[in-house]
Amino acid sequence: MSEKKDKINPIDVAMKQVDIAAEKLKLEPGLCEKIKQTKRELIVHFPVKMDDGRVKVFTGYRVQHNMTRGPGKGGIRYHPDVDLDEVRALAMWMTWKAAVVNIPFGGAKGGVQCDPKTMSLQELEKMTRRFTWEIASMIGPDQDIPAPDVYTNPQVMAWIMDTYSMLKGYSVHGVVTGKPLELGGSLGRYEATGKGVFIAALEGTKQRKIRIGGARVVVQGCGNVGGIAAQYFEKAGAKVIAVSDSKGGVYNKKGLNISKVLDCKKKYSCVISEKTKMGDGITNKELLELDCDILVPSALENQITKKNAPKIKAKVIAEGANGPTTPEADRILYESDVFLVPDILANAGGVTVSYFEWVQNLQELLWTEEEISERLTRIMKRSFGEVLNISRKEKVDMRTAALMLGIGRVAEATRLRGIYP
Ligand code: NAD
């Protein structure tokens, strides 16, 4: 894989990661080939009548990477840069992630190439409903269960659930997770990914003997994952010194008031210093290189590359985003003794509580917030411990260790099932 070209393709990153782990695991070549391939890919082009009467044709994707260990699971992203390779990579990371936390799901992902920031609520609803109809044959509680991702939310999940239910003729709550509570959503799901990132980061700080009280934290991305993780850090007594979103960020070495930052995000759809009025302006590039204890990239892929990795000063990185670090950057960070908790472990709280939501839907049961929180914390800590053990035993970085655990589990399930016919 080369980082020479300006654009780094996420599927190249994902493939390179598999190669590194497969070599360590000494995977049979045929099996390696099988798990690198996506099982099923659907590309749809569909029309939506926009508010001004124009018809706009959108392109959407649903990719099921691997369903050996259970039904496909993975979010739906609305973003102008969504393309097939990105969705393939995100689906593959979902497969490894579900296996790392040992929940019975495979990996899938979806997306629509669009700019939701320029669309009205009505346009978003129409696009969501038509996209759901287009991919309806692929999804369902037993085969593939979408969830929120970048620029999708519980309301979008409600529209998907309603459209799918209309097609079936009865309410199918288990077709998506991350739903509103009123429609079979789970307590604790909205917070789950950010909370899981916090738990993972906390375990990471123990490896570097950093006390969370007063630790300096930098968060890139101020949405579901980054915004909530920042709240957990603040509550634990850490100092969140910088946050950002797509428009830029704010920095204050004394620490920011996260509730106020999030209020600003709600009111003005940004966290820039001119609006938050809590510190100095900072670009996303500068933010990643700030002197801090914990860095939490929670936006998009390919943020830490071989170009900026040598300039990273954080002692611990907890990846809220999927694929924020390239393999070249991984090597540089490992050699600089940065403790990196990789995406497929750090942000696995989301898929874990999605699993709880799905189980509750199938059983028509409701769990309490305490039950969810206790189970999530237990799974995150257990998985962290398992990955750390592999990392120590095999003398590899935490990403390679997590991939070895996840890919190893998928490989073993594949061997046990055998090849049909
Ligand atoms: P979101 O839509 O709630 O928030 C995304 C945030 O990133 C927004 O604040 C946005 O302004 C910001 N952003 C967008 N482009 C940016 C850029 N170029 N630079 C800096 N900030 C930028 O999305 P989310 O659900 O929080 O997802 C964020 C990341 O976490 C994604 O990589 C996603 O795949 C991953 N993730 C999400 C979940 C989940 O449960 N939502 C679970 C696991 C992983």
Short mmCIF file of C-alpha atoms and ligand atoms in Angstrom, two decimals:
data_model
loop_
_atom_site.label_atom_id
_atom_site.label_comp_id
_atom_site.label_asym_id
_atom_site.label_seq_id
_atom_site.Cartn_x
_atom_site.Cartn_y
_atom_site.Cartn_z
CA MET A 1 0.00 0.00 0.00
CA SER A 2 1.28 3.45 -0.82
CA GLU A 3 0.53 6.76 0.84
CA LYS A 4 2.19 8.62 -2.03
CA LYS A 5 -1.03 9.56 -3.73
CA ASP A 6 -3.00 12.23 -1.91
CA LYS A 7 -6.00 10.02 -1.40
CA ILE A 8 -5.52 6.90 0.63
CA ASN A 9 -8.04 4.20 -0.24
CA PRO A 10 -9.52 2.66 2.94
CA ILE A 11 -9.78 -0.78 1.31
CA ASP A 12 -6.00 -0.75 0.71
CA VAL A 13 -5.53 0.00 4.41
CA ALA A 14 -7.94 -2.79 5.42
CA MET A 15 -6.25 -5.33 3.09
CA LYS A 16 -2.78 -4.43 4.35
CA GLN A 17 -3.97 -4.93 7.92
CA VAL A 18 -5.29 -8.42 7.05
CA ASP A 19 -1.97 -9.31 5.40
CA ILE A 20 -0.04 -8.31 8.54
CA ALA A 21 -2.30 -10.32 10.87
CA ALA A 22 -2.61 -13.31 8.49
CA GLU A 23 1.16 -13.65 8.35
CA LYS A 24 1.35 -13.70 12.15
CA LEU A 25 -1.49 -16.22 12.31
CA LYS A 26 0.06 -18.30 9.52
CA LEU A 27 -3.36 -18.48 7.84
CA GLU A 28 -3.81 -20.97 5.00
CA PRO A 29 -3.65 -19.01 1.67
CA GLY A 30 -7.13 -20.14 0.54
CA LEU A 31 -8.70 -19.11 3.82
CA CYS A 32 -6.90 -15.78 3.71
CA GLU A 33 -8.23 -15.20 0.19
CA LYS A 34 -11.76 -16.05 1.34
CA ILE A 35 -11.81 -13.67 4.30
CA LYS A 36 -10.38 -10.80 2.27
CA GLN A 37 -13.29 -10.94 -0.15
CA THR A 38 -16.68 -9.39 0.52
CA LYS A 39 -19.52 -11.91 0.38
CA ARG A 40 -22.12 -9.70 -1.30
CA GLU A 41 -22.23 -6.14 -2.67
CA LEU A 42 -25.20 -4.16 -3.88
CA ILE A 43 -24.99 -0.81 -5.68
CA VAL A 44 -28.24 1.04 -6.25
CA HIS A 45 -29.05 4.20 -8.18
CA PHE A 46 -32.40 5.63 -7.24
CA PRO A 47 -34.43 8.80 -7.83
CA VAL A 48 -35.75 11.18 -5.18
CA LYS A 49 -38.08 14.09 -5.85
CA MET A 50 -36.44 17.07 -4.15
CA ASP A 51 -38.33 19.98 -2.52
CA ASP A 52 -37.92 22.22 -5.60
CA GLY A 53 -39.53 19.58 -7.86
CA ARG A 54 -36.25 18.37 -9.41
CA VAL A 55 -35.52 14.66 -9.57
CA LYS A 56 -32.11 13.78 -8.18
CA VAL A 57 -30.55 10.35 -8.64
CA PHE A 58 -28.54 9.07 -5.67
CA THR A 59 -26.08 6.19 -5.47
CA GLY A 60 -26.19 3.91 -2.45
CA TYR A 61 -24.34 0.80 -1.30
CA ARG A 62 -24.83 -2.14 1.03
CA VAL A 63 -21.93 -4.52 1.42
CA GLN A 64 -21.91 -7.72 3.45
CA HIS A 65 -18.31 -8.64 4.07
CA ASN A 66 -18.58 -11.86 6.06
CA MET A 67 -21.49 -13.61 7.78
CA THR A 68 -19.78 -16.78 8.96
CA ARG A 69 -20.29 -15.97 12.66
CA GLY A 70 -23.78 -14.44 12.36
CA PRO A 71 -25.95 -11.94 10.50
CA GLY A 72 -24.29 -8.90 8.95
CA LYS A 73 -24.05 -5.83 11.17
CA GLY A 74 -22.93 -2.34 10.33
CA GLY A 75 -23.96 1.27 10.02
CA ILE A 76 -25.26 3.37 7.17
CA ARG A 77 -23.30 6.51 6.31
CA TYR A 78 -24.57 9.62 4.49
CA HIS A 79 -21.57 11.55 3.12
CA PRO A 80 -20.44 13.02 -0.24
CA ASP A 81 -17.29 10.84 -0.23
CA VAL A 82 -19.04 7.48 0.28
CA ASP A 83 -17.94 5.00 -2.39
CA LEU A 84 -17.80 1.24 -2.84
CA ASP A 85 -14.23 0.82 -1.57
CA GLU A 86 -14.92 2.83 1.58
CA VAL A 87 -18.04 0.77 2.32
CA ARG A 88 -16.10 -2.46 1.65
CA ALA A 89 -13.41 -1.45 4.13
CA LEU A 90 -15.93 -0.38 6.76
CA ALA A 91 -17.81 -3.69 6.33
CA MET A 92 -14.58 -5.65 6.77
CA TRP A 93 -13.70 -3.75 9.94
CA MET A 94 -17.19 -4.60 11.28
CA THR A 95 -16.47 -8.33 10.81
CA TRP A 96 -13.25 -8.16 12.82
CA LYS A 97 -14.83 -5.86 15.45
CA ALA A 98 -17.77 -8.17 16.18
CA ALA A 99 -15.32 -11.06 16.49
CA VAL A 100 -12.96 -9.10 18.81
CA VAL A 101 -15.79 -8.52 21.29
CA ASN A 102 -17.04 -12.05 20.55
CA ILE A 103 -20.63 -11.26 19.66
CA PRO A 104 -22.42 -13.42 17.07
CA PHE A 105 -22.49 -10.97 14.17
CA GLY A 106 -20.77 -10.78 10.83
CA GLY A 107 -19.71 -7.52 9.20
CA ALA A 108 -21.64 -5.26 6.82
CA LYS A 109 -21.90 -1.57 6.01
CA GLY A 110 -23.89 0.78 3.82
CA GLY A 111 -23.95 4.32 2.63
CA VAL A 112 -25.46 6.85 0.30
CA GLN A 113 -23.35 9.37 -1.57
CA CYS A 114 -25.06 12.62 -0.65
CA ASP A 115 -24.57 15.84 1.26
CA PRO A 116 -27.11 15.64 4.08
CA LYS A 117 -26.14 19.13 5.31
CA THR A 118 -27.75 20.63 2.21
CA MET A 119 -30.91 18.49 2.33
CA SER A 120 -34.20 19.21 4.08
CA LEU A 121 -35.66 16.77 6.60
CA GLN A 122 -38.29 15.78 4.06
CA GLU A 123 -35.66 15.09 1.38
CA LEU A 124 -33.66 13.02 3.85
CA GLU A 125 -36.74 11.01 4.74
CA LYS A 126 -37.62 10.35 1.09
CA MET A 127 -34.05 9.36 0.28
CA THR A 128 -33.87 7.05 3.32
CA ARG A 129 -37.16 5.35 2.54
CA ARG A 130 -36.31 4.75 -1.12
CA PHE A 131 -32.82 3.51 -0.23
CA THR A 132 -34.37 1.11 2.30
CA TRP A 133 -36.70 -0.20 -0.38
CA GLU A 134 -33.74 -0.68 -2.75
CA ILE A 135 -31.73 -2.73 -0.23
CA ALA A 136 -34.73 -4.43 1.45
CA SER A 137 -33.96 -7.86 -0.02
CA MET A 138 -30.56 -7.80 1.68
CA ILE A 139 -31.44 -6.62 5.17
CA GLY A 140 -33.56 -8.11 7.98
CA PRO A 141 -33.15 -9.24 11.59
CA ASP A 142 -31.79 -12.63 10.52
CA GLN A 143 -29.51 -11.51 7.72
CA ASP A 144 -28.21 -7.95 8.02
CA ILE A 145 -28.99 -5.26 10.59
CA PRO A 146 -28.03 -1.62 9.82
CA ALA A 147 -27.34 1.06 12.46
CA PRO A 148 -26.33 4.75 12.53
CA ASP A 149 -22.95 5.96 11.28
CA VAL A 150 -21.66 9.34 10.09
CA TYR A 151 -24.57 11.78 9.52
CA THR A 152 -27.28 9.22 10.24
CA ASN A 153 -29.12 9.03 13.57
CA PRO A 154 -32.04 7.43 15.46
CA GLN A 155 -34.58 9.28 13.26
CA VAL A 156 -33.04 7.76 10.11
CA MET A 157 -33.21 4.33 11.78
CA ALA A 158 -36.91 4.94 12.56
CA TRP A 159 -37.61 5.65 8.86
CA ILE A 160 -35.73 2.50 7.83
CA MET A 161 -37.63 0.41 10.37
CA ASP A 162 -40.96 1.86 9.28
CA THR A 163 -40.30 1.38 5.54
CA TYR A 164 -39.11 -2.20 6.04
CA SER A 165 -42.14 -2.92 8.26
CA MET A 166 -44.49 -1.50 5.59
CA LEU A 167 -42.96 -3.89 3.03
CA LYS A 168 -43.41 -6.86 5.38
CA GLY A 169 -46.88 -5.92 6.57
CA TYR A 170 -45.99 -6.03 10.28
CA SER A 171 -43.60 -4.19 12.62
CA VAL A 172 -40.05 -5.51 12.42
CA HIS A 173 -38.15 -3.83 15.23
CA GLY A 174 -35.05 -6.00 14.88
CA VAL A 175 -34.20 -4.81 11.34
CA VAL A 176 -32.10 -1.89 12.63
CA THR A 177 -30.43 -0.87 15.88
CA GLY A 178 -29.81 2.60 17.22
CA LYS A 179 -33.56 3.25 17.00
CA PRO A 180 -35.39 5.78 19.20
CA LEU A 181 -36.39 4.27 22.56
CA GLU A 182 -40.08 4.62 21.62
CA LEU A 183 -39.56 2.17 18.72
CA GLY A 184 -37.67 -0.60 20.45
CA GLY A 185 -34.36 1.18 20.82
CA SER A 186 -32.19 0.18 23.75
CA LEU A 187 -31.31 2.24 26.78
CA GLY A 188 -27.63 3.11 26.56
CA ARG A 189 -27.28 2.60 22.79
CA TYR A 190 -26.91 6.29 21.96
CA GLU A 191 -24.05 6.65 24.46
CA ALA A 192 -22.55 3.19 23.85
CA THR A 193 -19.79 3.95 21.34
CA GLY A 194 -18.51 7.06 23.15
CA LYS A 195 -18.70 5.29 26.49
CA GLY A 196 -16.84 2.27 25.09
CA VAL A 197 -14.14 4.57 23.70
CA PHE A 198 -13.77 6.11 27.15
CA ILE A 199 -13.49 2.69 28.82
CA ALA A 200 -10.90 1.57 26.26
CA ALA A 201 -8.91 4.79 26.66
CA LEU A 202 -8.97 4.42 30.42
CA GLU A 203 -7.52 0.91 30.12
CA GLY A 204 -4.90 2.38 27.77
CA THR A 205 -3.88 5.06 30.27
CA LYS A 206 -3.18 2.33 32.85
CA GLN A 207 -0.56 0.93 30.45
CA ARG A 208 1.20 4.29 30.44
CA LYS A 209 0.65 5.06 34.13
CA ILE A 210 -1.40 8.16 33.32
CA ARG A 211 -3.97 9.24 35.90
CA ILE A 212 -7.28 10.19 34.32
CA GLY A 213 -7.78 13.06 36.78
CA GLY A 214 -6.23 16.07 35.08
CA ALA A 215 -5.17 14.10 31.97
CA ARG A 216 -5.19 16.29 28.86
CA VAL A 217 -7.56 14.94 26.20
CA VAL A 218 -7.99 15.99 22.55
CA VAL A 219 -11.06 14.87 20.59
CA GLN A 220 -11.43 15.12 16.82
CA GLY A 221 -15.07 14.93 15.67
CA CYS A 222 -17.89 16.14 17.84
CA GLY A 223 -20.77 13.86 16.88
CA ASN A 224 -22.26 10.79 18.47
CA VAL A 225 -18.89 9.21 19.22
CA GLY A 226 -16.59 12.18 19.89
CA GLY A 227 -19.16 14.35 21.68
CA ILE A 228 -20.18 11.63 24.09
CA ALA A 229 -16.64 10.40 24.69
CA ALA A 230 -15.65 14.00 25.56
CA GLN A 231 -18.45 14.11 28.14
CA TYR A 232 -17.23 10.90 29.79
CA PHE A 233 -13.64 12.20 29.95
CA GLU A 234 -14.81 15.46 31.52
CA LYS A 235 -16.96 13.60 34.05
CA ALA A 236 -13.96 11.47 35.04
CA GLY A 237 -11.96 14.61 35.86
CA ALA A 238 -9.86 14.78 32.69
CA LYS A 239 -9.25 18.12 30.96
CA VAL A 240 -10.60 18.10 27.40
CA ILE A 241 -8.32 20.75 25.91
CA ALA A 242 -9.48 20.66 22.28
CA VAL A 243 -12.39 19.45 20.18
CA SER A 244 -13.22 19.88 16.52
CA ASP A 245 -15.68 19.02 13.79
CA SER A 246 -15.67 19.35 10.00
CA LYS A 247 -15.50 23.16 10.25
CA GLY A 248 -12.51 23.34 12.63
CA GLY A 249 -12.05 23.38 16.38
CA VAL A 250 -11.39 25.15 19.63
CA TYR A 251 -8.38 24.82 21.95
CA ASN A 252 -7.86 25.89 25.54
CA LYS A 253 -5.02 24.39 27.56
CA LYS A 254 -6.98 24.97 30.79
CA GLY A 255 -9.78 22.72 29.53
CA LEU A 256 -13.13 23.30 27.82
CA ASN A 257 -16.63 23.11 29.25
CA ILE A 258 -17.99 20.21 27.21
CA SER A 259 -21.68 20.81 27.95
CA LYS A 260 -21.27 24.33 26.57
CA VAL A 261 -19.34 23.04 23.53
CA LEU A 262 -22.15 20.58 22.79
CA ASP A 263 -24.80 23.28 23.26
CA CYS A 264 -22.90 25.38 20.72
CA LYS A 265 -22.75 22.42 18.32
CA LYS A 266 -26.53 22.03 18.65
CA LYS A 267 -27.21 25.73 18.19
CA TYR A 268 -24.72 26.64 15.43
CA SER A 269 -23.82 23.20 13.98
CA CYS A 270 -20.15 23.84 14.75
CA VAL A 271 -17.62 24.10 17.59
CA ILE A 272 -15.32 26.78 16.17
CA SER A 273 -13.81 29.27 18.62
CA GLU A 274 -15.79 32.22 17.19
CA LYS A 275 -18.98 30.52 18.34
CA THR A 276 -17.89 28.55 21.42
CA LYS A 277 -15.91 31.57 22.71
CA MET A 278 -13.92 29.31 25.00
CA GLY A 279 -10.44 29.38 23.56
CA ASP A 280 -8.33 29.72 20.44
CA GLY A 281 -9.24 28.48 16.98
CA ILE A 282 -7.46 25.39 15.75
CA THR A 283 -7.48 23.40 12.51
CA ASN A 284 -8.04 19.65 12.43
CA LYS A 285 -4.45 19.18 11.33
CA GLU A 286 -3.05 21.22 14.24
CA LEU A 287 -5.37 19.53 16.72
CA LEU A 288 -3.97 16.06 15.99
CA GLU A 289 -0.46 17.28 16.78
CA LEU A 290 -1.29 18.98 20.11
CA ASP A 291 0.70 18.14 23.23
CA CYS A 292 -1.71 15.93 25.19
CA ASP A 293 -2.06 12.65 27.07
CA ILE A 294 -4.97 11.10 25.18
CA LEU A 295 -5.95 11.66 21.55
CA VAL A 296 -9.37 10.47 20.38
CA PRO A 297 -9.83 10.67 16.59
CA SER A 298 -13.61 10.32 16.17
CA ALA A 299 -14.34 11.64 12.69
CA LEU A 300 -13.24 9.95 9.47
CA GLU A 301 -10.59 7.63 7.98
CA ASN A 302 -6.93 8.38 7.22
CA GLN A 303 -6.36 11.20 9.69
CA ILE A 304 -3.03 9.89 11.05
CA THR A 305 -0.68 9.04 8.22
CA LYS A 306 3.08 8.67 7.83
CA LYS A 307 3.20 12.46 7.30
CA ASN A 308 1.86 13.54 10.69
CA ALA A 309 2.51 10.39 12.79
CA PRO A 310 6.05 11.55 13.76
CA LYS A 311 4.51 14.80 15.06
CA ILE A 312 1.89 13.16 17.30
CA LYS A 313 2.60 13.96 20.96
CA ALA A 314 -0.23 11.99 22.59
CA LYS A 315 0.82 9.11 24.83
CA VAL A 316 -2.40 7.16 24.30
CA ILE A 317 -4.63 7.11 21.21
CA ALA A 318 -8.15 5.64 21.41
CA GLU A 319 -9.71 5.36 17.95
CA GLY A 320 -13.37 6.37 18.05
CA ALA A 321 -13.47 6.59 14.25
CA ASN A 322 -13.09 3.63 11.94
CA GLY A 323 -9.79 3.54 10.08
CA PRO A 324 -8.28 6.85 11.25
CA THR A 325 -4.68 5.53 11.16
CA THR A 326 -2.79 4.04 8.21
CA PRO A 327 -0.47 1.00 8.57
CA GLU A 328 2.61 3.19 7.94
CA ALA A 329 1.52 5.52 10.74
CA ASP A 330 0.85 2.51 12.99
CA ARG A 331 4.48 1.46 12.68
CA ILE A 332 5.76 4.96 13.46
CA LEU A 333 3.50 5.30 16.52
CA TYR A 334 4.46 1.85 17.83
CA GLU A 335 8.14 2.67 17.50
CA SER A 336 7.53 5.96 19.37
CA ASP A 337 5.89 4.02 22.22
CA VAL A 338 2.47 5.59 21.72
CA PHE A 339 -0.15 3.23 23.16
CA LEU A 340 -2.84 2.94 20.47
CA VAL A 341 -6.17 1.27 21.19
CA PRO A 342 -7.38 0.35 17.67
CA ASP A 343 -10.83 1.08 16.25
CA ILE A 344 -12.00 -2.54 16.16
CA LEU A 345 -11.55 -2.62 19.93
CA ALA A 346 -11.95 1.00 21.06
CA ASN A 347 -15.22 1.78 19.27
CA ALA A 348 -16.76 -1.70 19.67
CA GLY A 349 -19.12 -0.44 22.39
CA GLY A 350 -21.53 0.60 19.63
CA VAL A 351 -21.88 -2.82 18.04
CA THR A 352 -21.97 -4.42 21.49
CA VAL A 353 -25.01 -2.45 22.65
CA SER A 354 -26.51 -2.84 19.16
CA TYR A 355 -26.30 -6.57 19.85
CA PHE A 356 -28.10 -6.01 23.17
CA GLU A 357 -30.78 -4.01 21.34
CA TRP A 358 -31.25 -6.78 18.75
CA VAL A 359 -31.48 -9.45 21.46
CA GLN A 360 -34.08 -7.39 23.35
CA ASN A 361 -36.08 -6.93 20.11
CA LEU A 362 -36.02 -10.64 19.27
CA GLN A 363 -36.98 -11.64 22.82
CA GLU A 364 -39.41 -8.74 23.27
CA LEU A 365 -37.71 -7.91 26.55
CA LEU A 366 -36.43 -4.64 28.01
CA TRP A 367 -33.16 -4.48 29.92
CA THR A 368 -32.37 -1.76 32.46
CA GLU A 369 -29.69 0.88 31.92
CA GLU A 370 -27.66 -0.72 34.73
CA GLU A 371 -27.76 -4.16 33.05
CA ILE A 372 -26.62 -2.64 29.75
CA SER A 373 -23.86 -0.56 31.32
CA GLU A 374 -22.56 -3.45 33.39
CA ARG A 375 -22.51 -5.88 30.43
CA LEU A 376 -20.91 -3.29 28.12
CA THR A 377 -18.17 -2.48 30.64
CA ARG A 378 -17.48 -6.17 31.22
CA ILE A 379 -17.20 -6.93 27.49
CA MET A 380 -14.98 -3.91 26.78
CA LYS A 381 -12.59 -4.73 29.63
CA ARG A 382 -12.48 -8.44 28.80
CA SER A 383 -11.77 -7.73 25.13
CA PHE A 384 -9.10 -5.16 26.01
CA GLY A 385 -7.42 -7.75 28.25
CA GLU A 386 -7.52 -10.42 25.55
CA VAL A 387 -6.00 -8.08 22.97
CA LEU A 388 -3.35 -6.85 25.40
CA ASN A 389 -2.34 -10.45 26.19
CA ILE A 390 -1.85 -11.25 22.50
CA SER A 391 0.07 -8.01 22.03
CA ARG A 392 2.47 -8.93 24.85
CA LYS A 393 2.79 -12.59 23.93
CA GLU A 394 3.36 -11.99 20.21
CA LYS A 395 5.27 -8.72 20.70
CA VAL A 396 2.99 -6.88 18.27
CA ASP A 397 1.12 -3.58 18.44
CA MET A 398 -2.45 -3.50 19.75
CA ARG A 399 -3.94 -3.24 16.23
CA THR A 400 -2.17 -6.37 15.02
CA ALA A 401 -3.17 -8.13 18.25
CA ALA A 402 -6.84 -7.14 17.83
CA LEU A 403 -6.78 -8.23 14.18
CA MET A 404 -5.19 -11.53 15.18
CA LEU A 405 -7.97 -12.08 17.71
CA GLY A 406 -10.80 -11.06 15.35
CA ILE A 407 -9.48 -12.66 12.19
CA GLY A 408 -8.45 -15.75 14.13
CA ARG A 409 -12.02 -16.22 15.38
CA VAL A 410 -13.51 -15.71 11.91
CA ALA A 411 -10.96 -18.13 10.42
CA GLU A 412 -11.75 -20.81 13.00
CA ALA A 413 -15.51 -20.44 12.41
CA THR A 414 -14.85 -20.77 8.66
CA ARG A 415 -12.81 -23.95 9.14
CA LEU A 416 -15.53 -25.45 11.34
CA ARG A 417 -18.30 -24.68 8.85
CA GLY A 418 -16.28 -25.97 5.89
CA ILE A 419 -17.05 -25.24 2.26
CA TYR A 420 -20.49 -25.93 0.81
CA PRO A 421 -21.20 -28.24 -1.06
P1 NAD B 1 -21.64 11.74 13.54
O1 NAD B 1 -22.27 12.06 12.25
O2 NAD B 1 -22.49 11.69 14.75
O3 NAD B 1 -20.46 12.76 13.83
C1 NAD B 1 -19.40 12.96 12.96
C2 NAD B 1 -18.59 14.12 13.46
O4 NAD B 1 -17.39 14.22 12.70
C3 NAD B 1 -19.31 15.46 13.30
O5 NAD B 1 -19.09 16.26 14.44
C4 NAD B 1 -18.65 16.06 12.08
O6 NAD B 1 -18.72 17.46 12.04
C5 NAD B 1 -17.25 15.56 12.26
N1 NAD B 1 -16.47 15.58 11.02
C6 NAD B 1 -16.86 15.26 9.77
N2 NAD B 1 -15.86 15.43 8.91
C7 NAD B 1 -14.80 15.84 9.64
C8 NAD B 1 -13.47 16.21 9.33
N3 NAD B 1 -13.04 16.13 8.06
N4 NAD B 1 -12.65 16.60 10.33
C9 NAD B 1 -13.10 16.66 11.61
N5 NAD B 1 -14.35 16.35 11.96
C10 NAD B 1 -15.19 15.94 10.99
O7 NAD B 1 -20.86 10.36 13.32
P2 NAD B 1 -20.39 9.32 14.43
O8 NAD B 1 -21.44 8.29 14.54
O9 NAD B 1 -19.92 10.05 15.62
O10 NAD B 1 -19.16 8.64 13.68
C11 NAD B 1 -17.83 9.14 13.79
C12 NAD B 1 -16.85 8.01 13.52
O11 NAD B 1 -17.08 6.94 14.45
C13 NAD B 1 -16.96 7.36 12.15
O12 NAD B 1 -15.68 6.93 11.74
C14 NAD B 1 -17.84 6.14 12.41
O13 NAD B 1 -17.68 5.14 11.44
C15 NAD B 1 -17.30 5.73 13.76
N6 NAD B 1 -18.17 4.87 14.55
C16 NAD B 1 -19.44 5.24 14.87
C17 NAD B 1 -20.23 4.40 15.64
C18 NAD B 1 -21.61 4.78 16.09
O14 NAD B 1 -22.21 4.04 16.88
N7 NAD B 1 -22.16 5.92 15.67
C19 NAD B 1 -19.73 3.16 16.06
C20 NAD B 1 -18.42 2.82 15.74
C21 NAD B 1 -17.65 3.68 14.99
#
